[in-house]
Amino acid sequence: MEQLTQFAPFILMFVVIYFFMIRPQQKKAKNEKEFESALKVGDKIITKSGLHGKVSELADTTVVVETMSGKLKMERSAISMEMSSALAKK
């Protein structure tokens, strides 16, 4: 019983870290994966570096984005979920 009370603060600390740090990150990563897989041709997007464009082609892990200066090929993970959804609401 004494050993349990000794480790209780460590167990409690791990539970708190899990719910406030690890779980939200996992949820955000899952939402981003769903967003990347739901992209379709014609969607207006913003990349994480701030480039605005429209999806013109899709591949497994890459996407071709049409910008005002031409077409760019980039990874799907380079597209910002938050900024693109804010653009869609406008």
Coordinates of N, CA, C and O in Angstrom, one line a residue:
M1 N 0.8 -1.2 0.0 CA 0.0 0.0 0.0 C 0.9 1.3 0.0 O 0.5 2.2 -0.7
E2 N 2.0 1.2 0.7 CA 2.9 2.3 0.8 C 3.5 2.6 -0.5 O 3.7 3.8 -0.9
Q3 N 3.8 1.6 -1.3 CA 4.4 1.8 -2.6 C 3.4 2.5 -3.6 O 3.8 3.3 -4.4
L4 N 2.1 2.1 -3.5 CA 1.1 2.8 -4.3 C 1.0 4.3 -4.0 O 0.9 5.1 -5.0
T5 N 1.0 4.6 -2.8 CA 1.0 6.1 -2.5 C 2.2 6.8 -2.9 O 2.2 8.0 -3.1
Q6 N 3.3 6.1 -3.0 CA 4.6 6.7 -3.4 C 4.5 7.0 -4.9 O 5.0 8.0 -5.4
F7 N 3.9 6.1 -5.7 CA 3.9 6.3 -7.2 C 2.6 7.0 -7.6 O 2.5 7.3 -8.8
A8 N 1.7 7.3 -6.8 CA 0.4 8.0 -7.1 C 0.7 9.3 -7.8 O 0.0 9.6 -8.8
P9 N 1.6 10.2 -7.3 CA 1.8 11.4 -8.0 C 2.3 11.3 -9.4 O 2.0 12.0 -10.3
F10 N 3.2 10.3 -9.6 CA 3.7 10.0 -11.0 C 2.6 9.6 -11.9 O 2.6 10.0 -13.1
I11 N 1.8 8.7 -11.4 CA 0.7 8.2 -12.2 C -0.3 9.3 -12.5 O -0.7 9.5 -13.7
L12 N -0.6 10.1 -11.6 CA -1.5 11.3 -11.8 C -0.9 12.3 -12.8 O -1.6 12.8 -13.6
M13 N 0.4 12.5 -12.7 CA 1.1 13.4 -13.6 C 1.0 12.9 -15.0 O 0.8 13.6 -15.9
F14 N 1.2 11.6 -15.2 CA 1.1 11.0 -16.5 C -0.3 11.1 -17.1 O -0.4 11.5 -18.3
V15 N -1.3 10.9 -16.3 CA -2.7 11.0 -16.7 C -2.9 12.5 -17.2 O -3.5 12.7 -18.2
V16 N -2.5 13.4 -16.4 CA -2.7 14.8 -16.7 C -2.0 15.2 -18.0 O -2.5 15.8 -18.9
I17 N -0.7 14.8 -18.2 CA 0.0 15.0 -19.4 C -0.7 14.4 -20.6 O -0.8 15.0 -21.7
Y18 N -1.2 13.2 -20.4 CA -1.9 12.5 -21.5 C -3.1 13.3 -22.0 O -3.2 13.5 -23.2
F19 N -3.9 13.7 -21.1 CA -5.2 14.4 -21.5 C -4.9 15.8 -21.9 O -5.7 16.4 -22.7
F20 N -3.9 16.5 -21.5 CA -3.7 17.9 -21.9 C -2.7 18.1 -23.0 O -2.6 19.1 -23.6
M21 N -1.8 17.1 -23.3 CA -0.8 17.2 -24.3 C -0.9 16.1 -25.4 O -0.9 16.5 -26.6
I22 N -0.9 14.9 -25.0 CA -0.7 13.8 -26.0 C -2.0 13.6 -26.8 O -2.1 13.6 -28.0
R23 N -3.2 13.5 -26.1 CA -4.4 13.3 -26.7 C -4.9 14.4 -27.7 O -5.3 14.1 -28.8
P24 N -4.7 15.7 -27.4 CA -5.1 16.7 -28.3 C -4.2 16.7 -29.6 O -4.7 16.9 -30.7
Q25 N -2.9 16.3 -29.4 CA -2.1 16.2 -30.6 C -2.5 15.1 -31.5 O -2.5 15.2 -32.7
Q26 N -2.9 13.9 -30.9 CA -3.3 12.8 -31.7 C -4.6 13.2 -32.4 O -4.8 12.8 -33.6
K27 N -5.5 13.9 -31.8 CA -6.8 14.2 -32.4 C -6.5 15.2 -33.5 O -7.2 15.1 -34.6
K28 N -5.6 16.2 -33.4 CA -5.3 17.1 -34.4 C -4.7 16.4 -35.6 O -5.0 16.7 -36.8
A29 N -3.8 15.5 -35.4 CA -3.2 14.7 -36.5 C -4.2 13.9 -37.2 O -4.2 13.8 -38.5
K30 N -5.2 13.3 -36.5 CA -6.2 12.5 -37.2 C -7.1 13.4 -38.0 O -7.4 13.1 -39.2
N31 N -7.4 14.6 -37.5 CA -8.2 15.6 -38.3 C -7.5 16.0 -39.6 O -8.1 16.2 -40.6
E32 N -6.2 16.3 -39.4 CA -5.4 16.7 -40.6 C -5.3 15.6 -41.7 O -5.4 15.9 -42.9
K33 N -5.2 14.3 -41.2 CA -5.2 13.2 -42.2 C -6.5 13.1 -42.9 O -6.6 12.9 -44.1
E34 N -7.6 13.3 -42.2 CA -8.9 13.3 -42.8 C -9.1 14.4 -43.8 O -9.6 14.2 -44.9
F35 N -8.6 15.6 -43.4 CA -8.7 16.8 -44.3 C -7.9 16.5 -45.6 O -8.3 16.8 -46.7
E36 N -6.6 15.9 -45.5 CA -5.8 15.6 -46.6 C -6.5 14.6 -47.6 O -6.4 14.8 -48.8
S37 N -7.1 13.6 -47.0 CA -7.7 12.6 -47.8 C -9.0 13.1 -48.5 O -9.5 12.6 -49.5
A38 N -9.6 14.1 -47.9 CA -10.9 14.7 -48.4 C -10.7 15.7 -49.5 O -11.6 16.2 -50.1
L39 N -9.4 16.1 -49.8 CA -9.2 17.1 -50.8 C -9.7 16.6 -52.2 O -9.6 15.4 -52.5
K40 N -10.2 17.6 -53.0 CA -10.6 17.2 -54.3 C -10.2 18.3 -55.3 O -9.9 19.4 -54.8
V41 N -10.2 18.0 -56.5 CA -9.8 18.9 -57.6 C -10.8 20.1 -57.5 O -12.0 19.9 -57.4
G42 N -10.3 21.3 -57.6 CA -11.1 22.5 -57.6 C -11.2 23.2 -56.2 O -11.6 24.3 -56.1
D43 N -10.7 22.5 -55.1 CA -10.7 23.1 -53.8 C -9.7 24.2 -53.7 O -8.6 24.1 -54.2
K44 N -10.2 25.3 -53.1 CA -9.2 26.5 -52.9 C -8.6 26.2 -51.6 O -9.2 25.9 -50.6
I45 N -7.2 26.3 -51.5 CA -6.5 26.0 -50.4 C -5.4 27.1 -50.1 O -5.1 27.9 -50.9
I46 N -4.9 27.0 -48.9 CA -3.7 27.8 -48.5 C -2.7 26.8 -47.9 O -3.0 26.0 -47.1
T47 N -1.4 27.0 -48.3 CA -0.4 26.1 -47.8 C 0.1 26.6 -46.4 O -0.2 27.7 -46.1
K48 N 0.9 25.8 -45.7 CA 1.4 26.2 -44.4 C 2.4 27.4 -44.6 O 2.6 28.1 -43.6
S49 N 2.9 27.5 -45.8 CA 3.8 28.7 -46.0 C 3.1 29.9 -46.5 O 3.7 30.9 -46.7
G50 N 1.8 29.8 -46.7 CA 1.0 31.0 -47.0 C 0.6 31.2 -48.5 O 0.0 32.2 -48.8
L51 N 0.9 30.2 -49.3 CA 0.6 30.3 -50.7 C -0.9 30.0 -50.9 O -1.4 29.0 -50.4
H52 N -1.6 30.8 -51.7 CA -3.0 30.5 -52.0 C -3.1 29.9 -53.4 O -2.3 30.2 -54.3
G53 N -4.0 29.0 -53.6 CA -4.1 28.3 -54.9 C -5.4 27.4 -54.9 O -6.2 27.4 -54.0
K54 N -5.5 26.8 -56.1 CA -6.6 25.9 -56.3 C -6.0 24.5 -56.7 O -5.1 24.4 -57.5
V55 N -6.6 23.4 -56.1 CA -6.1 22.1 -56.4 C -6.4 21.7 -57.9 O -7.6 21.8 -58.3
S56 N -5.4 21.4 -58.7 CA -5.7 21.0 -60.1 C -5.4 19.6 -60.4 O -6.0 19.0 -61.3
E57 N -4.6 18.9 -59.6 CA -4.3 17.5 -59.7 C -4.1 16.8 -58.4 O -3.5 17.5 -57.5
L58 N -4.4 15.6 -58.2 CA -4.2 14.9 -57.0 C -3.5 13.5 -57.2 O -3.8 12.9 -58.2
A59 N -2.5 13.2 -56.4 CA -1.9 11.9 -56.4 C -1.9 11.3 -55.0 O -2.6 11.9 -54.1
D60 N -1.3 10.2 -54.8 CA -1.3 9.6 -53.4 C -0.8 10.5 -52.3 O -1.5 10.7 -51.3
T61 N 0.4 11.0 -52.5 CA 1.0 11.8 -51.4 C 1.2 13.3 -51.9 O 1.6 14.1 -51.1
T62 N 1.0 13.6 -53.2 CA 1.3 14.9 -53.7 C 0.0 15.5 -54.3 O -1.0 14.9 -54.5
V63 N 0.1 16.8 -54.5 CA -1.0 17.6 -55.0 C -0.3 18.7 -55.9 O 0.7 19.2 -55.6
V64 N -1.0 19.0 -57.1 CA -0.6 20.1 -57.9 C -1.5 21.2 -57.7 O -2.7 21.1 -57.8
V65 N -0.9 22.3 -57.3 CA -1.7 23.5 -56.9 C -1.5 24.6 -58.0 O -0.4 24.9 -58.3
E66 N -2.6 25.1 -58.5 CA -2.5 26.2 -59.5 C -2.6 27.5 -58.8 O -3.5 27.8 -58.1
T67 N -1.5 28.3 -59.0 CA -1.5 29.6 -58.4 C -1.5 30.6 -59.5 O -1.6 30.3 -60.7
M68 N -1.5 31.9 -59.2 CA -1.5 33.0 -60.2 C -0.3 33.0 -61.1 O -0.3 33.5 -62.2
S69 N 0.8 32.4 -60.6 CA 2.1 32.4 -61.3 C 2.4 31.1 -62.0 O 3.5 30.9 -62.5
G70 N 1.5 30.1 -61.9 CA 1.7 28.8 -62.5 C 1.3 27.7 -61.6 O 0.6 27.9 -60.6
K71 N 1.8 26.5 -61.9 CA 1.4 25.3 -61.2 C 2.6 24.8 -60.3 O 3.7 24.9 -60.8
L72 N 2.3 24.4 -59.1 CA 3.3 23.9 -58.2 C 2.9 22.5 -57.7 O 1.8 22.3 -57.3
K73 N 3.9 21.6 -57.6 CA 3.7 20.3 -57.1 C 4.2 20.3 -55.7 O 5.4 20.7 -55.4
M74 N 3.4 19.8 -54.7 CA 3.8 19.8 -53.3 C 3.2 18.6 -52.6 O 2.3 18.0 -53.1
E75 N 3.7 18.4 -51.4 CA 3.1 17.3 -50.6 C 1.8 17.7 -50.1 O 1.5 18.9 -49.8
R76 N 0.9 16.7 -49.9 CA -0.4 17.0 -49.3 C -0.3 17.6 -47.9 O -1.1 18.4 -47.5
S77 N 0.7 17.1 -47.2 CA 0.9 17.6 -45.8 C 1.3 19.0 -45.7 O 1.2 19.6 -44.6
A78 N 1.6 19.7 -46.8 CA 2.0 21.1 -46.8 C 0.8 22.0 -46.8 O 0.9 23.2 -46.7
I79 N -0.4 21.4 -47.0 CA -1.6 22.2 -47.0 C -2.1 22.4 -45.6 O -2.3 21.5 -44.8
S80 N -2.4 23.7 -45.3 CA -2.9 24.0 -43.9 C -4.4 23.8 -43.8 O -5.2 24.4 -44.5
M81 N -4.8 22.9 -42.8 CA -6.2 22.6 -42.6 C -6.9 23.9 -42.1 O -8.0 24.2 -42.5
E82 N -6.3 24.6 -41.1 CA -7.0 25.7 -40.4 C -7.2 26.8 -41.4 O -8.3 27.4 -41.5
M83 N -6.1 27.2 -42.1 CA -6.3 28.4 -43.0 C -7.1 28.1 -44.2 O -7.9 28.9 -44.7
S84 N -7.1 26.8 -44.7 CA -7.9 26.5 -45.8 C -9.4 26.4 -45.5 O -10.3 26.9 -46.2
S85 N -9.7 26.0 -44.3 CA -11.1 25.9 -43.8 C -11.6 27.4 -43.6 O -12.8 27.7 -43.8
A86 N -10.7 28.2 -43.1 CA -11.1 29.6 -42.9 C -11.4 30.3 -44.3 O -12.3 31.1 -44.4
L87 N -10.6 29.9 -45.3 CA -10.8 30.4 -46.7 C -12.1 29.9 -47.2 O -12.9 30.7 -47.9
A88 N -12.5 28.7 -46.9 CA -13.7 28.1 -47.4 C -15.0 28.8 -46.8 O -16.0 28.9 -47.4
K89 N -14.8 29.3 -45.6 CA -16.0 30.0 -44.9 C -16.3 31.4 -45.5 O -17.4 31.9 -45.3
K90 N -15.3 32.0 -46.2 CA -15.5 33.3 -46.7 C -16.5 33.4 -47.8 O -16.7 32.6 -48.6

